[in-house]
Coordinates of C-alpha atoms and ligand atoms in Angstrom, one line a residue:
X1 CA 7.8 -114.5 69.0
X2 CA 8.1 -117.4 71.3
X3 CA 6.4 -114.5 74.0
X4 CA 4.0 -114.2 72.2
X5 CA 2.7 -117.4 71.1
X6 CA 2.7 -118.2 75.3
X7 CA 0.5 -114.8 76.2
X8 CA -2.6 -116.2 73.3
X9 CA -2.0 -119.8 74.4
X10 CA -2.2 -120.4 78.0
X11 CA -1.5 -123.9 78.4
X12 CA 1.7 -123.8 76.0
X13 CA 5.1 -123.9 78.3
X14 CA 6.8 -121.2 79.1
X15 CA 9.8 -120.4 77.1
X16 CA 13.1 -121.8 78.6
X17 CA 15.4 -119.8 80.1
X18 CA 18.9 -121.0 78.6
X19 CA 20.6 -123.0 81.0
X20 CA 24.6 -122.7 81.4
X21 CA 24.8 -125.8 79.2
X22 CA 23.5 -123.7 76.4
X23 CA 25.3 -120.9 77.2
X24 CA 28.8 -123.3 77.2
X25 CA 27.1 -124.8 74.2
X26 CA 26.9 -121.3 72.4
X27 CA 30.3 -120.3 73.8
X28 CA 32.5 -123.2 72.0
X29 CA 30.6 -122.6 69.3
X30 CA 31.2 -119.3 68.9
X31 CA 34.9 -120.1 70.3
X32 CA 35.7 -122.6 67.2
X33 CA 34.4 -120.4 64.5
X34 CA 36.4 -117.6 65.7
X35 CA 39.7 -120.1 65.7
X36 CA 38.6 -121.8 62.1
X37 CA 38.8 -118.3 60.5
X38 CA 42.7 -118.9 61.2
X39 CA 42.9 -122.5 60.1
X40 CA 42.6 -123.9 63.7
X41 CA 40.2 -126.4 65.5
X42 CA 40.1 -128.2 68.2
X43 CA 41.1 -131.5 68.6
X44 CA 38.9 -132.9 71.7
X45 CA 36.2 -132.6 68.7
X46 CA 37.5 -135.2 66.8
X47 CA 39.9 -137.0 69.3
X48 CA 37.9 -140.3 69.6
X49 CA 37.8 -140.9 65.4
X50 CA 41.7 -139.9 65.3
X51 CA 42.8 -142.1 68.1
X52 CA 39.9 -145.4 67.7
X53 CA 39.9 -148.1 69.9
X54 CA 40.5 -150.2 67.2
X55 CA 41.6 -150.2 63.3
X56 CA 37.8 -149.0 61.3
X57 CA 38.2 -149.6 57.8
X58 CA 36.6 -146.4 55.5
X59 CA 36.5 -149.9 52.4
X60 CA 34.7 -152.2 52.4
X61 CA 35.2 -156.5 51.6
X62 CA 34.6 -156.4 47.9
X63 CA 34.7 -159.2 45.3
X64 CA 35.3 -159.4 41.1
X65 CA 34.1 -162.5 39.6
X66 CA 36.8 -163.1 36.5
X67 CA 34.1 -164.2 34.6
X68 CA 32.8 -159.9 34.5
X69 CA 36.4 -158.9 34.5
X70 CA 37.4 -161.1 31.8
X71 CA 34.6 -159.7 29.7
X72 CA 35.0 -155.7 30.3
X73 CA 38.9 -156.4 29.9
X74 CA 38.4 -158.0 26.3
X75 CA 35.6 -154.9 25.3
X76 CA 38.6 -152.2 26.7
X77 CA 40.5 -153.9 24.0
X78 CA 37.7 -152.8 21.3
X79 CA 38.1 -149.1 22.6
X80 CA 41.7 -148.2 23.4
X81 CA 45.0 -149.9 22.1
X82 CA 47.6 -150.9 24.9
X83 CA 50.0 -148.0 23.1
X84 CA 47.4 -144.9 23.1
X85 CA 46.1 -146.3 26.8
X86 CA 49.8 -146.7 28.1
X87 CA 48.6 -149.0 30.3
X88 CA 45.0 -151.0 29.2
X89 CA 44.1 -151.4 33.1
X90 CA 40.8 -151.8 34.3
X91 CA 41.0 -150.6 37.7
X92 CA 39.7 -152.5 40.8
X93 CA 38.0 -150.0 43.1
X94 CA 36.9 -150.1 46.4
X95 CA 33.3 -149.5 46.3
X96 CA 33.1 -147.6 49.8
X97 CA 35.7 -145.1 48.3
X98 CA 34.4 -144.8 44.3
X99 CA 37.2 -142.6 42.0
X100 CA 40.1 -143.1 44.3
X101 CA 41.6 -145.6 42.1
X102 CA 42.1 -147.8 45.3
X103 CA 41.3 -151.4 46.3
X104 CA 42.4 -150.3 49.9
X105 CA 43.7 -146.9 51.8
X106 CA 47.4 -148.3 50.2
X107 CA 47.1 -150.0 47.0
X108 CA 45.9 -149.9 43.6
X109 CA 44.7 -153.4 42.0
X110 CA 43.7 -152.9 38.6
X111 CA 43.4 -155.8 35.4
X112 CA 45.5 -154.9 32.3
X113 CA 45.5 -157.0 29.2
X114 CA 47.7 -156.6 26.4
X115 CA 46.1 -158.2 22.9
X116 CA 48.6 -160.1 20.6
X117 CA 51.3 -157.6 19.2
X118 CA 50.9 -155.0 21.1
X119 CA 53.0 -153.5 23.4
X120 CA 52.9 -151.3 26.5
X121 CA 55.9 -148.8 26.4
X122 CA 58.6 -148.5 28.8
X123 CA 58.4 -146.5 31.5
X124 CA 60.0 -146.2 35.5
X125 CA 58.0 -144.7 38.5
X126 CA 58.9 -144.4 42.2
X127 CA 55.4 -146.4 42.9
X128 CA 56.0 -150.4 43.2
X129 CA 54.3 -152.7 40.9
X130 CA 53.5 -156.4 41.5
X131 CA 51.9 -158.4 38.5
X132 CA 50.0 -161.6 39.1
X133 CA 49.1 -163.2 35.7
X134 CA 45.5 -164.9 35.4
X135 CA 45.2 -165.4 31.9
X136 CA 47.1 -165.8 28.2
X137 CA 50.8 -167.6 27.9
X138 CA 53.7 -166.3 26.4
X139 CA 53.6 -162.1 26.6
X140 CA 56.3 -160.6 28.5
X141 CA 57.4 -158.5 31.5
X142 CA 60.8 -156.7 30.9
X143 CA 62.1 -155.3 33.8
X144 CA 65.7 -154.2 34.6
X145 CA 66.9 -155.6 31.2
X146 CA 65.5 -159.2 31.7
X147 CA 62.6 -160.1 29.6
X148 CA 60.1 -162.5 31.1
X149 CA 57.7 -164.5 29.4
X150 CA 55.0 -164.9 31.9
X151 CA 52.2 -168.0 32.4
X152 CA 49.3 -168.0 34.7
X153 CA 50.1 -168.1 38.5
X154 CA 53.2 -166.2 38.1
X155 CA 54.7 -163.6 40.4
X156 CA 56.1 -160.6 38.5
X157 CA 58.1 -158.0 40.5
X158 CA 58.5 -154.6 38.9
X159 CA 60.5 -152.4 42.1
X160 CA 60.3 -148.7 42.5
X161 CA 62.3 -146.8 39.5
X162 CA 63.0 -149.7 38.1
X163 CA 62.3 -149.7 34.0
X164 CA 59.8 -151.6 32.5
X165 CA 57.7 -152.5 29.3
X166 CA 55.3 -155.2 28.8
X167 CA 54.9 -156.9 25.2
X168 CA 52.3 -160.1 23.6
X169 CA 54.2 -161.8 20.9
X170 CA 51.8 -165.2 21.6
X171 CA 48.2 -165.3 19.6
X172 CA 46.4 -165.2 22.6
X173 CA 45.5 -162.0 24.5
X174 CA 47.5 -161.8 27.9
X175 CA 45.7 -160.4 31.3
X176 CA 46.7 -160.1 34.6
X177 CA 46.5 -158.2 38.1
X178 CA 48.2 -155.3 38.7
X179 CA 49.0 -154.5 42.2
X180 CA 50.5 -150.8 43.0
X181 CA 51.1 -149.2 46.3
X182 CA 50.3 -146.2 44.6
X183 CA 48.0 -144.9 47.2
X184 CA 51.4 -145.1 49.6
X185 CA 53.7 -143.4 47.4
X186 CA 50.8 -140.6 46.9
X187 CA 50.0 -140.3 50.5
X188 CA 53.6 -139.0 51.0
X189 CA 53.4 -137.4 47.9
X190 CA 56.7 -138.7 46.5
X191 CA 55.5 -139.6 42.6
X192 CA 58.1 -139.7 40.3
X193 CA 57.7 -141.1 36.7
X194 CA 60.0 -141.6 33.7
X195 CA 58.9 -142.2 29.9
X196 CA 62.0 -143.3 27.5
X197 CA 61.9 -142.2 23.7
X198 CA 62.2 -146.5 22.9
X199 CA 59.3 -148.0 24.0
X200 CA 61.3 -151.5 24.1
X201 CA 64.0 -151.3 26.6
X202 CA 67.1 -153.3 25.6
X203 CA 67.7 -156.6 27.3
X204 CA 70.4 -157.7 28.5
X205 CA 69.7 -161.2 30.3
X206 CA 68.5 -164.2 29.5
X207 CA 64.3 -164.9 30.9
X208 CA 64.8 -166.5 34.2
X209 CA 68.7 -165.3 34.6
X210 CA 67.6 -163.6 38.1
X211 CA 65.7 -166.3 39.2
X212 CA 68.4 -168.7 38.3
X213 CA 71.2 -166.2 40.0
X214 CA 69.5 -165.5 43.2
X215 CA 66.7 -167.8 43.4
X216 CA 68.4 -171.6 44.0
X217 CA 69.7 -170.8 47.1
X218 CA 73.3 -169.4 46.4
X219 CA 74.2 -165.5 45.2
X220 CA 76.7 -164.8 42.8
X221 CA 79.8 -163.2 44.4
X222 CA 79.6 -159.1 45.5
X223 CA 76.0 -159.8 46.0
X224 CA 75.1 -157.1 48.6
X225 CA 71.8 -157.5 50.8
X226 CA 69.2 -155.1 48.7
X227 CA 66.5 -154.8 51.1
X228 CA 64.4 -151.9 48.7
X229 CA 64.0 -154.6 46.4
X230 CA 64.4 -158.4 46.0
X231 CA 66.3 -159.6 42.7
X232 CA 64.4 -161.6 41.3
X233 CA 61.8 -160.5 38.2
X234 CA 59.6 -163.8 38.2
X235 CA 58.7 -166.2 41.4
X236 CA 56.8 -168.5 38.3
X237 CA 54.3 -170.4 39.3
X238 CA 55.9 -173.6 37.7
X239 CA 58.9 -173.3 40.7
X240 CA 56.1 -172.7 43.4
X241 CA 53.1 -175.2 42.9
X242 CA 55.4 -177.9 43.6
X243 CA 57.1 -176.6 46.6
X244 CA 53.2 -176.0 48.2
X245 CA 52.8 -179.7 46.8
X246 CA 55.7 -181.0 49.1
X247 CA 54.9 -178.9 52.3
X248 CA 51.3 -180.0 52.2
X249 CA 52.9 -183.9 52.4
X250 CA 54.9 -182.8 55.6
X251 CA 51.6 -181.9 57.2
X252 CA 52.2 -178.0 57.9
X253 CA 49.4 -177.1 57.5
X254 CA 47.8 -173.4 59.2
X255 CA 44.4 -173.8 60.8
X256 CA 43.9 -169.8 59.5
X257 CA 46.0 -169.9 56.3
X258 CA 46.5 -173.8 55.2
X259 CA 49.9 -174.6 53.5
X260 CA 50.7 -171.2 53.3
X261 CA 54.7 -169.7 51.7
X262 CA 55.3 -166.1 51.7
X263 CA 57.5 -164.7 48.5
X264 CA 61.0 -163.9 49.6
X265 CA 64.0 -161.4 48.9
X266 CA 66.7 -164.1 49.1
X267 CA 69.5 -161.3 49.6
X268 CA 67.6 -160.3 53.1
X269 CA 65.3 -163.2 53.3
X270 CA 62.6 -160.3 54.0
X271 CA 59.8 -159.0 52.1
X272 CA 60.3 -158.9 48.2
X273 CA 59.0 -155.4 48.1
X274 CA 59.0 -153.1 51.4
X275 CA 55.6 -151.7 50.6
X276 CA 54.1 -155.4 49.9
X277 CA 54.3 -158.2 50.9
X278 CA 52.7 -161.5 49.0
X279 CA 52.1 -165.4 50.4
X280 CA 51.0 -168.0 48.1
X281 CA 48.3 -170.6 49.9
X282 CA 46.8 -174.3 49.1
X283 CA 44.4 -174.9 50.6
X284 CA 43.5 -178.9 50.9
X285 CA 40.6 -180.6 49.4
X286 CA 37.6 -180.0 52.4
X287 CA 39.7 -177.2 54.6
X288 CA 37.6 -175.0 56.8
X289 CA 39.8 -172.3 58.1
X290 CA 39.5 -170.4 61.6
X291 CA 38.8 -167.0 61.5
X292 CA 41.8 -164.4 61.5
X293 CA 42.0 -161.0 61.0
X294 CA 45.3 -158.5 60.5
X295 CA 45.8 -154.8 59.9
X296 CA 46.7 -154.8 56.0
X297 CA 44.3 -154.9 54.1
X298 CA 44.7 -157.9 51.8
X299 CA 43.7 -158.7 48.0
X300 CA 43.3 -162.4 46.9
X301 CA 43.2 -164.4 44.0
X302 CA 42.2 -167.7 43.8
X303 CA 44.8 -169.2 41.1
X304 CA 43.6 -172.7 41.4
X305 CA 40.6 -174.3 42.3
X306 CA 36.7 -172.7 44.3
X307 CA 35.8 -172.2 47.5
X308 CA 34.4 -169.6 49.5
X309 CA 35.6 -167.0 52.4
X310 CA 33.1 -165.4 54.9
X311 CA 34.5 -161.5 55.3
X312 CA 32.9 -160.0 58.0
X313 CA 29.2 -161.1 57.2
X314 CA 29.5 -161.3 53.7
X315 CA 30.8 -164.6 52.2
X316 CA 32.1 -164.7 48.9
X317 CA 32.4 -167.9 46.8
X318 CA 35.3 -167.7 45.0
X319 CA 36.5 -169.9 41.5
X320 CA 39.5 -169.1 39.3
X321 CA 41.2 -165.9 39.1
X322 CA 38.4 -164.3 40.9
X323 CA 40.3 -161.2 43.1
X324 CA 38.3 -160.3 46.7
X325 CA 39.8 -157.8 49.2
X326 CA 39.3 -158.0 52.7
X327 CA 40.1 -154.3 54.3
X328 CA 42.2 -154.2 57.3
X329 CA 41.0 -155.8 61.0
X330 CA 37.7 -156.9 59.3
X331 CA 37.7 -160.8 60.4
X332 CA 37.9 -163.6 57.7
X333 CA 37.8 -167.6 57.2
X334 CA 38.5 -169.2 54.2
X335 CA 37.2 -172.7 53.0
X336 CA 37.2 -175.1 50.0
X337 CA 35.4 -177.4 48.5
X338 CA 38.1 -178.6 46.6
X339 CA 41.9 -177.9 46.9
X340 CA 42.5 -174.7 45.9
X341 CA 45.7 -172.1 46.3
X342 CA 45.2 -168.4 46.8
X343 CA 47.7 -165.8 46.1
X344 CA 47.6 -162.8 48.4
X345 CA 49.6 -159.1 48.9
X346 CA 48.9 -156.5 51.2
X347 CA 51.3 -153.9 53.1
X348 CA 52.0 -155.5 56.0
X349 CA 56.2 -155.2 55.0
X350 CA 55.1 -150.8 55.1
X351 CA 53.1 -151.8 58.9
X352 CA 56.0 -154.1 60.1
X353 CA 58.8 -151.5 59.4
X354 CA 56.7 -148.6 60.9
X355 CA 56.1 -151.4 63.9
X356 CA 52.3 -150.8 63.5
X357 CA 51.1 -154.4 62.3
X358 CA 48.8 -156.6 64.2
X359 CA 46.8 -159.8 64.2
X360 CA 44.5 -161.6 65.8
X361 CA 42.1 -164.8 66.1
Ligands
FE2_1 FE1 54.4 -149.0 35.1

């Protein structure tokens, strides 16, 4: 045709002869359709996404205003009981990666609310939980045969396989932040899970016995190092306010991360989970943090006070219980109007043991 068209129109160009860049062109081509048919391709294709020059996020800084969670928690509680729901969890989602059921590539943040009598049944699973309470007093965690009653700020550690049922005997309905590293587990594809036939599990310690035992700064004889896991169910927020109270009088303060403590495993003095990781932040009255950025991914809440943190070239301005998620190697900078303390958990205990972590100014 394209003959044609040249012999009526004198003044169109010739056709093009191809050139051995076209021919090479048509060659690979040809070359990787013939290798795909047997589940092969080449690698110099892709090479430069595989190996980046630096860390490129596929999510995306994202942030949930409690005041919208609060109120899409309380309706899920007109639509599904905590029983029939097994876990009443609305989850967080990424909005670069929609229907993954992730906040980043490793974890899982979701809001679950239990209403006043109800309980959530006992169950184990190889994935990690961490709880951070926001709202309610007086429901409980159980978890290895300790029952917890949680308040607001606390710090509830549920490790792999261990058993656990959550339960609101206060009048109040009970919510808080549910942090998996689900995503992990699923990536290696190593989900195991566990219902009992009681959905109570027994308890056999008093709330706050693990706290009490390995907590305070002594462990009870034949204690061995348990680095999978730390001991403790509840790091409550009533033992750690006043220990980022103290520190901010000594003058400690991070230019990135303000008075910042990081949630312990006393019987390794390492991470309390080896998946995540969790530091609990005040921030003083006026503090304008330099920017930082870090490979894990990180999901705050604010637990105390407003201010705002520029991620990337969004800034979000943050109040109580509010939860943002800055994705890995994006560059943030907190700052607050008024002193304010942030909790925070990523999997930067999973980066460190693979030897993978970084961070930068
Ligand atoms: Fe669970």
């Amino acid at each position: 045709m394209a003959v044609s068209a040249a012999k009526s129109n004198p003044k169109a160009a010739p056709a093009k002869n191809p050139g051995p860049k076209d021919n090479i062109k048509a060659v690979r081509q040809a070359y990787y359709e013939k290798i795909s048919s047997h589940d092969m391709a080449p690698l110099w294709e892709v090479l430069s996404s595989l190996v980046s020059k630096e860390p490129h996020s596929q999510c995306v800084p994202a942030h949930w205003k409690f005041k919208d969670i609060k109120q899409f928690v309380l309706e899920a509680g007109d639509v599904i009981t905590a029983e029939e729901a097994t876990r009443r969890v609305l989850i967080l989602e990424n909005p670069a990666i929609r229907g993954k059921s992730q906040v980043t590539n490793t974890l899982f943040a979701g809001v679950q609310m239990i209403l006043p009598g109800e309980i959530a049944p006992a169950h184990q699973h190889v994935a990690s939980a961490i709880r951070f309470v926001l709202d309610g007093d007086g429901a409980y965690t159980a978890v290895d045969g300790e029952k917890t009653i949680m308040s607001p700020g606390d710090f509830v550690i549920t490790a792999n396989w261990a058993p656990h049922d959550h339960g609101n005997t206060s009048k109040k309905p009970m919510m808080w932040l549910d942090v998996l590293d689900m995503p992990t587990i699923n990536h290696f594809e190593t989900s195991f899970a566990n219902y009992f036939d009681d959905p109570i599990q027994t308890t056999t310690r008093q709330d706050g016995d693990s706290y009490c035992f390995y907590g305070s700064g002594v462990l009870p004889d034949g204690t061995e190092a348990s680095p999978a896991r730390t001991p403790v169910i509840n790091y409550a927020y009533a033992r750690m306010r006043p220990i980022l109270e103290r520190l901010k009088k000594t003058g400690v303060i991070d230019k990135h991360h303000g008075v910042r403590v990081r949630y312990v495993n006393p019987t390794t003095g390492g991470w309390v989970l080896p998946t995540m990781g969790a530091h609990l932040a005040l921030l003083p009255k006026g503090f304008k943090g330099e920017r930082y950025r870090s490979t894990d991914g990180t999901v705050f809440v604010c637990a105390e006070g407003q201010g705002a943190t520029k991620v990337g070239d969004k800034l979000f301005e943050w109040s109580q219980n509010d939860v943002f998620v800055v994705p890995p190697w994006v560059p943030y900078a907190h700052s607050a109007g008024k002193e304010s303390v942030l909790f925070s958990i990523s999997d930067r205990p999973a980066q460190e043991a693979l030897g993978i972590w970084r961070e930068a100014a």
